[in-house]
Short mmCIF file of C-alpha atoms in Angstrom, two decimals:
data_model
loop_
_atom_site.label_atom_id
_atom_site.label_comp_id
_atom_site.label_asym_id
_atom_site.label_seq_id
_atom_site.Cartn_x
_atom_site.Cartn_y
_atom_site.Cartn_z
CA UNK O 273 0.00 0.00 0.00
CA UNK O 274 1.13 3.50 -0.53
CA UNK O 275 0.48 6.36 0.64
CA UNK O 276 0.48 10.16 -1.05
CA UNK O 277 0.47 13.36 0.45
CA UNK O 278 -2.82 14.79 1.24
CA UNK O 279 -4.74 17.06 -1.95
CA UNK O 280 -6.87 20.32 -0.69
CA UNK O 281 -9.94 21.05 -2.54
CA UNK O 282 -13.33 23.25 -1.83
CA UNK O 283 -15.43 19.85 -1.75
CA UNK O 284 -15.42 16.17 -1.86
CA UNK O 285 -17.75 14.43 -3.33
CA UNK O 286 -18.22 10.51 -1.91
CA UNK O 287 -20.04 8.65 -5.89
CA UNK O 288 -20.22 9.60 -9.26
CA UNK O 289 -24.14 8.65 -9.78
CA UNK O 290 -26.76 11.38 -10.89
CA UNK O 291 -26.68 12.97 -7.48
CA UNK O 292 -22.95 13.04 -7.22
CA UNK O 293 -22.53 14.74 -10.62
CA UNK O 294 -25.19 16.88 -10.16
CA UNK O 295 -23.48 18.49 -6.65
CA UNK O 296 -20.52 18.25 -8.63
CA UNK O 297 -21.89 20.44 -11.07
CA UNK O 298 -23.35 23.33 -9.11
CA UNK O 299 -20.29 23.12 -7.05
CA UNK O 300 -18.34 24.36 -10.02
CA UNK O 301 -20.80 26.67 -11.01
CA UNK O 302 -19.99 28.51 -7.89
CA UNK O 303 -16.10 29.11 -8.27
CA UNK O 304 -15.16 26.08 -5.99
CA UNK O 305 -12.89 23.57 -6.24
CA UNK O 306 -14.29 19.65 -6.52
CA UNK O 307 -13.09 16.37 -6.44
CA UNK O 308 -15.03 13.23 -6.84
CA UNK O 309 -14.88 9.67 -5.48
CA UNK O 310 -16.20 6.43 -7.05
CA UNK O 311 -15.72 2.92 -6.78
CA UNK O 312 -17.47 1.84 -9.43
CA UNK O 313 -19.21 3.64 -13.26
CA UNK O 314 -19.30 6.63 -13.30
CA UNK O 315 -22.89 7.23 -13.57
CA UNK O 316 -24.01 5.30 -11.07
CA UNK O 317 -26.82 3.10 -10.44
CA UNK O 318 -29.14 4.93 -12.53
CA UNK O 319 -27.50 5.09 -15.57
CA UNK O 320 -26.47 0.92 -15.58
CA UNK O 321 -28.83 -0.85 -13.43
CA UNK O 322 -31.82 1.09 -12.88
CA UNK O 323 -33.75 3.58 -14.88
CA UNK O 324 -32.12 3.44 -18.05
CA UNK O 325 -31.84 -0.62 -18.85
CA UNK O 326 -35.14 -0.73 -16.91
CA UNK O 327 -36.89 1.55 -18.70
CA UNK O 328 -35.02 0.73 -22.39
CA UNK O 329 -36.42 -3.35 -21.65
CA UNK O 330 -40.46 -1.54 -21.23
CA UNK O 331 -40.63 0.98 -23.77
CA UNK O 332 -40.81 -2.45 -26.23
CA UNK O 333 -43.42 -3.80 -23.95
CA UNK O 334 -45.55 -0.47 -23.69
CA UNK O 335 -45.19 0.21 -27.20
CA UNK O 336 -46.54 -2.90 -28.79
CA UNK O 337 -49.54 -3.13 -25.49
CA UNK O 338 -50.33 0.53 -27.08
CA UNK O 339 -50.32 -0.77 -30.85
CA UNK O 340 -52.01 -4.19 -29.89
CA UNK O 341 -55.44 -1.68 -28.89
CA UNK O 342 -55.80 0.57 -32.25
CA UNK O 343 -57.97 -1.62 -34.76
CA UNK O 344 -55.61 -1.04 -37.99
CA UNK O 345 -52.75 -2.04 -36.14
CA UNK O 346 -53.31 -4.75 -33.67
CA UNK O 347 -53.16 -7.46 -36.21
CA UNK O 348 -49.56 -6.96 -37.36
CA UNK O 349 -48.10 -6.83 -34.06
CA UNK O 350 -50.13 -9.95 -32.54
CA UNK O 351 -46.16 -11.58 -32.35
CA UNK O 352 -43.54 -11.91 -30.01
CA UNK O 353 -41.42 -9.37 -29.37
CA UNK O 354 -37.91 -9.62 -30.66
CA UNK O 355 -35.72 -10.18 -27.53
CA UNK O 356 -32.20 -10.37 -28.48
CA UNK O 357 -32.92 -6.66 -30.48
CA UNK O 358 -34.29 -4.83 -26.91
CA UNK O 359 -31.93 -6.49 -25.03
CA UNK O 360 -29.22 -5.33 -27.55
CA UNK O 361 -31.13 -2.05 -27.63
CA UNK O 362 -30.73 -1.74 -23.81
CA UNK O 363 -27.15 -2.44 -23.93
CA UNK O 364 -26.89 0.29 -25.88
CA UNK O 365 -28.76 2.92 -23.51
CA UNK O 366 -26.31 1.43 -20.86
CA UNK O 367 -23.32 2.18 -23.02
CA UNK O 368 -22.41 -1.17 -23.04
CA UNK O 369 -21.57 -0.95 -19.16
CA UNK O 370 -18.95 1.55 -20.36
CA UNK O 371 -18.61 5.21 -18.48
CA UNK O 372 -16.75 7.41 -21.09
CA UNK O 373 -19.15 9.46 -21.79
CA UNK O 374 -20.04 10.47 -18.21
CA UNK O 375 -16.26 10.76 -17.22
CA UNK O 376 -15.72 13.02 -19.96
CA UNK O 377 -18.91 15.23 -18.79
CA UNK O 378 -17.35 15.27 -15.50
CA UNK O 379 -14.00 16.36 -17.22
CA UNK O 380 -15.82 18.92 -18.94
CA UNK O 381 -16.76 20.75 -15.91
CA UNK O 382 -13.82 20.66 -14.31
CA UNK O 383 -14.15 18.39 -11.32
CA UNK O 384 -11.25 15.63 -10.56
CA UNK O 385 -12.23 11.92 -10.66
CA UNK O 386 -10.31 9.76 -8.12
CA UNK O 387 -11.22 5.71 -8.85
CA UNK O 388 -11.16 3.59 -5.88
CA UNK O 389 -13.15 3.03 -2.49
CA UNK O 390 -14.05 6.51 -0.94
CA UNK O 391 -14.19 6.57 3.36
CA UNK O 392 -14.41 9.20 5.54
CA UNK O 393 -11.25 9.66 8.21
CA UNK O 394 -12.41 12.13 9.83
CA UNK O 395 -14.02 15.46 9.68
CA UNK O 396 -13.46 17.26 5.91
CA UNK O 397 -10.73 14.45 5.06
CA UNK O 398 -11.69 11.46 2.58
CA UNK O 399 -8.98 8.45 1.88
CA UNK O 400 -9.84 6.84 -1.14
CA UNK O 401 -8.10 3.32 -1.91
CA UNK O 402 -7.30 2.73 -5.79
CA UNK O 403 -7.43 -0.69 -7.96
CA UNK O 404 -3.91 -0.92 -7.44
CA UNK O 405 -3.85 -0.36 -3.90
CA UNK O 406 -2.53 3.68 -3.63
CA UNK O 407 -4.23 5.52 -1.21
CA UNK O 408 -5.09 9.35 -1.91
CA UNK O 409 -6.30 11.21 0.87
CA UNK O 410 -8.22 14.76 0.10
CA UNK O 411 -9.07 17.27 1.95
CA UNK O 412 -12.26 19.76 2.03
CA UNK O 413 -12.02 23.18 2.92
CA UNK O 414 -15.87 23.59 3.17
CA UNK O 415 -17.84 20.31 2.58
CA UNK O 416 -18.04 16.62 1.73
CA UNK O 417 -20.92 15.02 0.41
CA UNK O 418 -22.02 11.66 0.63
CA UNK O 419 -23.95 10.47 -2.40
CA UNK O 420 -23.13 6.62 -2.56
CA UNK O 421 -27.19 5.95 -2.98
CA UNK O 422 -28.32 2.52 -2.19
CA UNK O 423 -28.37 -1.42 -2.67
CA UNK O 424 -30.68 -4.11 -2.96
CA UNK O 425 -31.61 -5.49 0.44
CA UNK O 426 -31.90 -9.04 0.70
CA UNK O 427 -34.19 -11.22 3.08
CA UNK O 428 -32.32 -13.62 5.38
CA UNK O 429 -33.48 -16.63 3.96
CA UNK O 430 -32.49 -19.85 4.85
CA UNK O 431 -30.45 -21.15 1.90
CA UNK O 432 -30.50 -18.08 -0.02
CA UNK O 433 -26.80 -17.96 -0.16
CA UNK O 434 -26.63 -20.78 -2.64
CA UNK O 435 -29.13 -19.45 -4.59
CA UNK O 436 -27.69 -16.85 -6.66
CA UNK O 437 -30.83 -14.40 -6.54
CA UNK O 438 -30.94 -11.79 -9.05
CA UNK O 439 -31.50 -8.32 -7.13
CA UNK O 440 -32.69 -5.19 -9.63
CA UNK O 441 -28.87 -5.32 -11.28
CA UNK O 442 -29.60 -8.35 -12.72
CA UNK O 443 -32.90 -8.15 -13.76
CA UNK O 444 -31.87 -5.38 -15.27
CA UNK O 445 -28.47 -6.48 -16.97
CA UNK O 446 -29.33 -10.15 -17.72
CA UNK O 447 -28.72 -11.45 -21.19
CA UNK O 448 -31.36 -13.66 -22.07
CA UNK O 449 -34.77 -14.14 -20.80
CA UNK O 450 -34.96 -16.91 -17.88
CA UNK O 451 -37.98 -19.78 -19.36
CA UNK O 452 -39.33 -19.07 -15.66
CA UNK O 453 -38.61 -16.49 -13.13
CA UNK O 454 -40.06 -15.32 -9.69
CA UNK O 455 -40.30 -11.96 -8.76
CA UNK O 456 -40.68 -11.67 -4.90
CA UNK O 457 -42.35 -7.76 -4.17
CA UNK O 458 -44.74 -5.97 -4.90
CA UNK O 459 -43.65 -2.41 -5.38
CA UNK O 460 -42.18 -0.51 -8.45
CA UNK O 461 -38.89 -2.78 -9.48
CA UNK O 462 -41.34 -5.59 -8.75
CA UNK O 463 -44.10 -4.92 -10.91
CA UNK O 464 -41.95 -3.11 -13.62
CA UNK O 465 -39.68 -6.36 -14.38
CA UNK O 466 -42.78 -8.87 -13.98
CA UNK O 467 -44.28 -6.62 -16.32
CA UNK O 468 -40.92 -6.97 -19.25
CA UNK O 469 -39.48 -10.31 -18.18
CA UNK O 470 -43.61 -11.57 -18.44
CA UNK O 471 -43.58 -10.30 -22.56
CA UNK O 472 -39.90 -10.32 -23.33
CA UNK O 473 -40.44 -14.44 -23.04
CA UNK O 474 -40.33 -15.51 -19.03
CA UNK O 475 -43.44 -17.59 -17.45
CA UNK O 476 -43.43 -14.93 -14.34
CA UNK O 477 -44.25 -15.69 -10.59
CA UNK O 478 -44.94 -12.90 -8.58
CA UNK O 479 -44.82 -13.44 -5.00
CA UNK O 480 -46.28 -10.47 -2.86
CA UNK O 481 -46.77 -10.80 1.05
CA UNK O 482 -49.12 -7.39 1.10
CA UNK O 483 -52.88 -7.77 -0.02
CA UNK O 484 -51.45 -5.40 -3.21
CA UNK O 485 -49.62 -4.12 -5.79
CA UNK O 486 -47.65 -0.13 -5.14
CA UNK O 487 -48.83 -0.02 -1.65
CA UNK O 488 -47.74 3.54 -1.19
CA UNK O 489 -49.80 4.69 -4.35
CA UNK O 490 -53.85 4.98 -4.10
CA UNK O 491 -55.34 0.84 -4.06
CA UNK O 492 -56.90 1.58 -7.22
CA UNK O 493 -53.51 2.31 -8.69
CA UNK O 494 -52.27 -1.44 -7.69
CA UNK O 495 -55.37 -3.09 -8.48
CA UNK O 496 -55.69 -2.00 -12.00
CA UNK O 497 -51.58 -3.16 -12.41
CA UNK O 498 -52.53 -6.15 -10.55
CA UNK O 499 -55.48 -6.82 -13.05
CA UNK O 500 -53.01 -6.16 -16.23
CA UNK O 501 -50.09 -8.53 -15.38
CA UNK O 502 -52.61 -11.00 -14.50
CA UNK O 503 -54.06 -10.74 -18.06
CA UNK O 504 -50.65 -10.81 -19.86
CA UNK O 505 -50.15 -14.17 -18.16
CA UNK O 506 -48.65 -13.02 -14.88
CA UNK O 507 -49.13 -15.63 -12.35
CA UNK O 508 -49.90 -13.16 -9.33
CA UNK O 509 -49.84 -14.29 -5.95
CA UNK O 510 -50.85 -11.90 -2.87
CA UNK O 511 -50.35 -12.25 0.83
CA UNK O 512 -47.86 -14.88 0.04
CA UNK O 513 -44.59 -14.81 1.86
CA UNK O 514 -41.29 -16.65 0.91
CA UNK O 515 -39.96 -19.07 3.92
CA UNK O 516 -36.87 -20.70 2.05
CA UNK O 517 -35.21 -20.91 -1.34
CA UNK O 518 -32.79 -23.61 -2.79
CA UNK O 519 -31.07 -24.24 -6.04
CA UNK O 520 -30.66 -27.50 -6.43
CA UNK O 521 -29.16 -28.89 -9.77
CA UNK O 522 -29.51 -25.42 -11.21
CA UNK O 523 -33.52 -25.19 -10.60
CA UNK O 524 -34.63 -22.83 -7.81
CA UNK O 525 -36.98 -24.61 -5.51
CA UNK O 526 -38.91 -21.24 -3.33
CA UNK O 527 -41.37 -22.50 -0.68
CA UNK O 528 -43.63 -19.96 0.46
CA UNK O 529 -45.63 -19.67 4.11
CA UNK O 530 -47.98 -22.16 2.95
CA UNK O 531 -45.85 -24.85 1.98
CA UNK O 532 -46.02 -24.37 -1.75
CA UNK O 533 -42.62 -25.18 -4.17
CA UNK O 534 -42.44 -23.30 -6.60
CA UNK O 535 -39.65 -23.67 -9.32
CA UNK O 536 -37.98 -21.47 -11.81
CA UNK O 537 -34.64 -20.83 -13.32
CA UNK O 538 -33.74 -17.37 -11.23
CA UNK O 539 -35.56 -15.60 -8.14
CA UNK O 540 -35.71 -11.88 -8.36
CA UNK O 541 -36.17 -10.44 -4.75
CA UNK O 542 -36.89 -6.29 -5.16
CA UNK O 543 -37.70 -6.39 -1.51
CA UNK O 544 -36.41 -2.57 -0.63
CA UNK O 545 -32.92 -1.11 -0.57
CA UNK O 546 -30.64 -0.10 2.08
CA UNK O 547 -28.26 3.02 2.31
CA UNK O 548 -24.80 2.55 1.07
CA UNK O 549 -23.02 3.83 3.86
CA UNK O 550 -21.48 0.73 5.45
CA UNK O 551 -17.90 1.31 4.97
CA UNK O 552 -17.25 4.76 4.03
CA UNK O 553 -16.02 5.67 7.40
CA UNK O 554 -18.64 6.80 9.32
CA UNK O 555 -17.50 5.41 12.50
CA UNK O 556 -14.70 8.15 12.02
CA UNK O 557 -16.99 11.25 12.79
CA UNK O 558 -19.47 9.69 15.06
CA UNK O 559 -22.12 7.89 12.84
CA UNK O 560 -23.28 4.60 12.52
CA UNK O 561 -21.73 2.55 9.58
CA UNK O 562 -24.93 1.29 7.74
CA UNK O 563 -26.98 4.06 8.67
CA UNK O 564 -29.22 6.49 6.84
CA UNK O 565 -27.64 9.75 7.27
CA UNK O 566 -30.31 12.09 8.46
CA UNK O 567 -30.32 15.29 6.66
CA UNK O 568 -31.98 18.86 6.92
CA UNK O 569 -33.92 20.53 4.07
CA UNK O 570 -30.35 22.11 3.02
CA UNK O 571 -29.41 18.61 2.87
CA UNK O 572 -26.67 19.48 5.74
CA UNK O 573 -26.66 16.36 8.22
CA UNK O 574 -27.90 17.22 11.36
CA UNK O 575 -24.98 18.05 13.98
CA UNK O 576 -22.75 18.63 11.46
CA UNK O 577 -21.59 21.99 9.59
CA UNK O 578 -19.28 20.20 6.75
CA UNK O 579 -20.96 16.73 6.00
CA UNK O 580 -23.70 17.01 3.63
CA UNK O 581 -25.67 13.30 2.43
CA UNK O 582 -27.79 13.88 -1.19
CA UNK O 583 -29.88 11.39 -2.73
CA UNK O 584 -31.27 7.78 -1.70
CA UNK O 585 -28.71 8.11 1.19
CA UNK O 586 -30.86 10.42 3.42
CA UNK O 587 -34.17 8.29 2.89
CA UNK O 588 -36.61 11.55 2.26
CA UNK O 589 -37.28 9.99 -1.55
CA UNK O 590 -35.51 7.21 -3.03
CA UNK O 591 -35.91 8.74 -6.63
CA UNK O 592 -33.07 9.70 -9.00
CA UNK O 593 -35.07 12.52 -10.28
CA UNK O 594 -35.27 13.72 -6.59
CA UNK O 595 -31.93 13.00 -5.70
CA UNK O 596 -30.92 14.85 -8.44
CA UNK O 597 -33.11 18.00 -7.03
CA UNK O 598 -32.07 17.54 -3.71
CA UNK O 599 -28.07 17.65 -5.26
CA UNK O 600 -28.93 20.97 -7.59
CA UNK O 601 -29.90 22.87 -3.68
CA UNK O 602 -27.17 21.28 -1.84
CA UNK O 603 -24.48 22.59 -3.99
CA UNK O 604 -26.03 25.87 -4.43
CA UNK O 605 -25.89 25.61 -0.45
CA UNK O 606 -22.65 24.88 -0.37
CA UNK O 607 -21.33 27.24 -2.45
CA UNK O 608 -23.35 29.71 -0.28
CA UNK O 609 -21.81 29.04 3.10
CA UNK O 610 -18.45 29.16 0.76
CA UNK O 611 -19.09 32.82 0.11
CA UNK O 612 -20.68 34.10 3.15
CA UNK O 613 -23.93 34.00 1.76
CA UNK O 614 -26.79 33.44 4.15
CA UNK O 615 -28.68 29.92 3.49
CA UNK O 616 -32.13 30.42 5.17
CA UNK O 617 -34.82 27.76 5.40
CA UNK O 618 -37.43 30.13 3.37
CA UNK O 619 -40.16 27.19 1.56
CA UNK O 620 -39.38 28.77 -1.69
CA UNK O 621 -35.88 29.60 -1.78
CA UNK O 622 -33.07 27.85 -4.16
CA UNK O 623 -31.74 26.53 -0.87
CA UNK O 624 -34.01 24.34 0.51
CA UNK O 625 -35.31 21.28 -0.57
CA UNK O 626 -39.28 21.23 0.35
CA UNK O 627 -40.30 19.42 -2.59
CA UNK O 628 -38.95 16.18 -1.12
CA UNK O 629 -42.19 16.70 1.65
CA UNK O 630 -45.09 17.82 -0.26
CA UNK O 631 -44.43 17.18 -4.14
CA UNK O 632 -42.42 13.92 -4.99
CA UNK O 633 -43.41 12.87 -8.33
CA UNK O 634 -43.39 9.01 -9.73
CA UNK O 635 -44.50 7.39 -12.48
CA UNK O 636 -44.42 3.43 -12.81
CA UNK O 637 -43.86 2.15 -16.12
CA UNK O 638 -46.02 -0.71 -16.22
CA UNK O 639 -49.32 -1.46 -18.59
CA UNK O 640 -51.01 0.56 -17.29
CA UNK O 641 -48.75 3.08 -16.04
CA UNK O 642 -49.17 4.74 -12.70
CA UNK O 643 -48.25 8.04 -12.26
CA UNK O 644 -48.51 10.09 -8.73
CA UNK O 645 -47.21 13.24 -6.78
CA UNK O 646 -47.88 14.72 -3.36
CA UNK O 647 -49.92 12.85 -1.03
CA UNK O 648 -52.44 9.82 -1.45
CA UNK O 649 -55.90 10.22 0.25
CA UNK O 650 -54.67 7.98 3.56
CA UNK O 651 -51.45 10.12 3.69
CA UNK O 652 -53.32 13.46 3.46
CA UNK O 653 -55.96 12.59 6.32
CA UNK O 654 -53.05 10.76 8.28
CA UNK O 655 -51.16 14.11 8.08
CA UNK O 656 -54.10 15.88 9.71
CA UNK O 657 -55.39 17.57 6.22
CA UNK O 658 -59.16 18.23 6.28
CA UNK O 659 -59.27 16.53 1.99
CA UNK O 660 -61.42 15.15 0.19
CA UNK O 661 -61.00 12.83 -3.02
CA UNK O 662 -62.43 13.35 -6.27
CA UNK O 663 -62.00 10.54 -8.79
CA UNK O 664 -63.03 9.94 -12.81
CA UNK O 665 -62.46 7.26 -15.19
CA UNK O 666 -60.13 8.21 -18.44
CA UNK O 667 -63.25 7.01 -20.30
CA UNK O 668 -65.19 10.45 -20.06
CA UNK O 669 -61.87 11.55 -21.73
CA UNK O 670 -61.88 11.72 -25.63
CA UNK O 671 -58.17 11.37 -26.12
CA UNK O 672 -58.29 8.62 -24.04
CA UNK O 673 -60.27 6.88 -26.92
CA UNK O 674 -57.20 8.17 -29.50
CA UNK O 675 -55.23 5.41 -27.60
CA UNK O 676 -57.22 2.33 -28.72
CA UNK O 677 -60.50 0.23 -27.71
CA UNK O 678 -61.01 -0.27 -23.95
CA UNK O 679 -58.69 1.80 -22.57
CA UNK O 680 -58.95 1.50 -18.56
CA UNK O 681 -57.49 4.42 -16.31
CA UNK O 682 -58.35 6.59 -13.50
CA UNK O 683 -57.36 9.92 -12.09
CA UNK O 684 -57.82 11.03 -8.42
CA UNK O 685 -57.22 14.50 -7.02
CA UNK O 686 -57.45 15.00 -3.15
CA UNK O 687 -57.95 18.31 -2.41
CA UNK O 688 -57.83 20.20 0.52
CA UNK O 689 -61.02 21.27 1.42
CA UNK O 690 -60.19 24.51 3.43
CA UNK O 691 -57.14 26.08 1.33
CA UNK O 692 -58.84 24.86 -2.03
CA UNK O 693 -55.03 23.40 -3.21
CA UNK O 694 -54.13 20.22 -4.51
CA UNK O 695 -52.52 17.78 -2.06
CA UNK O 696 -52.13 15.29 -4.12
CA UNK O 697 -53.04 13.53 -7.82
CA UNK O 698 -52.50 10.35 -9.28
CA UNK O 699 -53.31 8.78 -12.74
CA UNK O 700 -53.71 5.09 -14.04
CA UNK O 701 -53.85 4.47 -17.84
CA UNK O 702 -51.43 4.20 -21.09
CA UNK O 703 -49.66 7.69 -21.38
CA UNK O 704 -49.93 9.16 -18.08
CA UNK O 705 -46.68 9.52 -16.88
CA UNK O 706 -46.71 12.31 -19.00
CA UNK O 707 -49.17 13.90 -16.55
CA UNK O 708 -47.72 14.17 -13.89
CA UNK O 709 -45.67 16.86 -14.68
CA UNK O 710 -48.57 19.20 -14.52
CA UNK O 711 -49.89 17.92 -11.62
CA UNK O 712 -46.58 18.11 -10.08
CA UNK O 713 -46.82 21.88 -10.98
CA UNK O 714 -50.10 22.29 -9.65
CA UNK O 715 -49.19 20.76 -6.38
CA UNK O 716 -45.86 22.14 -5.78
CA UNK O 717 -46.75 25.75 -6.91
CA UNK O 718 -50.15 25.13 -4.40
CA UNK O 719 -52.20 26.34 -7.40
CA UNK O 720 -55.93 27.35 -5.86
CA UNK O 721 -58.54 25.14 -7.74
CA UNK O 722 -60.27 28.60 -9.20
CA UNK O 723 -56.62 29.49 -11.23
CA UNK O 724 -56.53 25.47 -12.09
CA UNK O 725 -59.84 26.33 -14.13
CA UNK O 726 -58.16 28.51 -16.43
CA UNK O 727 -55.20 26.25 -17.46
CA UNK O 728 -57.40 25.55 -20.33
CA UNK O 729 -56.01 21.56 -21.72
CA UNK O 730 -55.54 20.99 -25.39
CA UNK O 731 -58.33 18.78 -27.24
CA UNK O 732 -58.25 16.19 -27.61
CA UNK O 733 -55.28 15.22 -25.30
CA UNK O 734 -55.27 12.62 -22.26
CA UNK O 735 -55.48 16.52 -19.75
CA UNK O 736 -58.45 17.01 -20.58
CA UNK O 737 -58.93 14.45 -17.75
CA UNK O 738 -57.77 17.82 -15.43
CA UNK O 739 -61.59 19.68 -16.68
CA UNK O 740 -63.02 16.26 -16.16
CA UNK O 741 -61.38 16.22 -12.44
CA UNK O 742 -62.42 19.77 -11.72
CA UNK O 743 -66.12 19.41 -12.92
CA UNK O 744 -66.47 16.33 -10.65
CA UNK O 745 -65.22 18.59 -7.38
CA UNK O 746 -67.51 21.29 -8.46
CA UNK O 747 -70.22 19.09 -8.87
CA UNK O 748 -70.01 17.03 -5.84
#
């Protein structure tokens, strides 16, 4: 092992995902100095494993579900789909595994990347140990930020170890279609890969302990999914829990609560994820290794003035698009306090990160998708908001007949009944997630239902379903 002599800069920035670059970036854009730390692509989870190669494998799926409803076109796309070309097509969108392109951005804005295991040793100092052994240590004049995200969380299973389960990575990365595959979960990664292993070839198992599908979205949200995947073939099973898993000669065996075996080729568990923070050095400024680093709306962690944690690693929204957000007002913060600025907690200044409690946005990209921001209906009363709920079927919509013969959605507002605002909205049905922007507007900018009446929607579009939503409030 060797050793070099310590490097100053403004900030150090612990991964290279999204929300690493992103602090990176403003960071720059305010005169300082930046170096960042990563062990692995540059890029980060995101841009490998995650939304990219999940969302390259379901564009095929959602685009021939779409086709299959339109009379003119249904009958020349009754087929499979062509695996080997969207799995090649998702290798591309990954760039083959291959971060050029992302370390050159980086280069391009002038931060330093250092390759090799980033930890903490303590207060503004960061060692980072490289492939061949060298360790660099930096130095931060004003702050380091910790943006190492997440990983899959795994169940402690008896015999799991021998299994080989596939976690989102590989059911994102895998290079042919398993003949039979179970999918234990029932959230997002859950129902998104049932919903592209299911048509890209796999006989699909879906294993979820709950009574639903997207428990944290509206029930009608997870029924209607639930209804879908069970249509394409999906063999859905609720309130089922998995009590072992063995591979024996190369066949997983899963045995659920009841007693049932169930076999398959590969077991995908997207059971939740758990901060990356269990050896970045933690210990070294009084945390606890493993722990989610708890953060204020400046994204500053609390009893600190230095250490900052951005993204999945502070647990307010486990979204890239969010952590993303939440690293555009931590470097701006940063580069505050660099300059003397004042950084005050004011809801709607470029320095605090509010959004992440009232306005999260989400779409899920199955058939149907769900989109969603702000709160559900149980959230809202939970939170002590005097709401109420409005709902209406896409059918009363006429662009939701452009889309094809029986197409099944639903919107819901919940409003709150004394301020007149938007608390939350969320949409089922092919197209949506391009809704939610605007409903991400309305609820983050706390647009009063009487201006919402004059953002007049286009005909005939799927918003349309916003005049559809406001009659039914007006009317009830």
């Amino acid at each position: 092992m060797t050793e070099t002599e310590a490097i100053a800069y403004d900030v150090v920035v612990l991964g290279a995902g999204p929300v690493g670059e992103n602090v990176a970036d403003r960071i720059r854009a305010g005169g300082l100095t930046t170096a960042v730390v990563e062990s692995e692509l540059v890029g980060g989870e995101c841009s490998y494993w995650a939304c990219m190669p999940s969302k390259a494998l379901l564009r095929p799926v959602i685009a021939r579900a779409d086709a299959r409803r339109l009379p003119g076109l249904s009958g020349a796309v009754q087929g499979p789909l062509d695996t080997d070309a969207v799995l090649s097509r998702r290798d591309t969108y990954t760039s083959h595994w291959q971060d050029d392109g992302q370390v050159g951005w980086l280069d391009g804005i002038g931060a330093d990347l250092y390759r090799g295991h980033g930890r903490l040793a303590g207060p503004r100092t960061v060692t980072v140990t490289g492939p061949d052994g060298t360790v660099t240590t930096l130095t931060a004049r004003h702050a380091v930020a910790v943006c190492t995200g997440t990983r899959a969380q795994l169940p402690d299973l008896p015999g799991l170890d021998g299994v080989g389960p596939w976690t989102s990575r590989e059911a994102t990365s895998a290079k042919a279609a398993p003949g039979r595959l179970i999918v234990v979960g029932g959230g997002v990664v859950a129902t998104e890969m049932a919903t592209a292993w299911q048509a890209l070839g796999s006989r699909v198992t879906l294993l979820v302990r709950g009574k639903g599908l997207l428990n944290r979205m509206e029930p009608f949200a997870g029924e209607l999914i639930a209804k879908a995947l069970t249509e394409a073939g999906v063999d859905l099973r609720t309130g089922t829990s998995v009590a072992s898993a063995t591979r024996e000669n190369g066949t997983v065996v899963a045995v659920t609560g009841t007693g049932d075996c169930i076999e398959a080729d590969e077991i995908l568990f997207a059971t939740g994820r758990a901060p990356q923070t269990d050896d970045i050095g933690l210990d070294t400024v009084g945390l606890e290794p493993g722990s989610w680093l708890d953060a204020d709306d400046t994204l500053r962690v609390t009893g600190t003035d230095w250490l900052y944690a951005v993204g999945d690693v502070n647990h307010r929204a486990l979204l890239t698009h969010q952590g993303k957000y939440q690293a555009r007002i931590a470097g701006s913060a940063i580069a505050a306090r660099a300059a003397g600025d004042p950084v005050t907690a004011e809801p709607w200044g470029a320095h605090s990160a509010t959004a992440d409690h009232d306005a999260v946005p989400q779409v899920v990209f199955t058939d149907p998708e769900a989109g969603a921001v702000g709160l559900s209906l149980a959230e809202a009363e939970q939170a002590g908001h005097r709401v109420r709920a409005v709902d209406v079927e896409f059918s009363s919509v006429a662009g939701a007949g452009l889309y094809g013969e029986d197409y099944r959605g639903r919107a819901r507002m919940v409003v709150d009944v004394e301020q007149e605002i938007l608390r939350g909205v969320t949409f089922v049905g092919p197209g949506v997630g391009e809704l939610v922007h605007s409903a991400t507007v309305a609820v983050a900018g706390r647009v009063p239902i009487g201006r919402l009446w004059h953002a007049v929607p286009s005909y005939p579009t799927l918003s349309e379903v916003w005049l559809r939503l406001l009659e039914a409030y007006r009317d009830s």
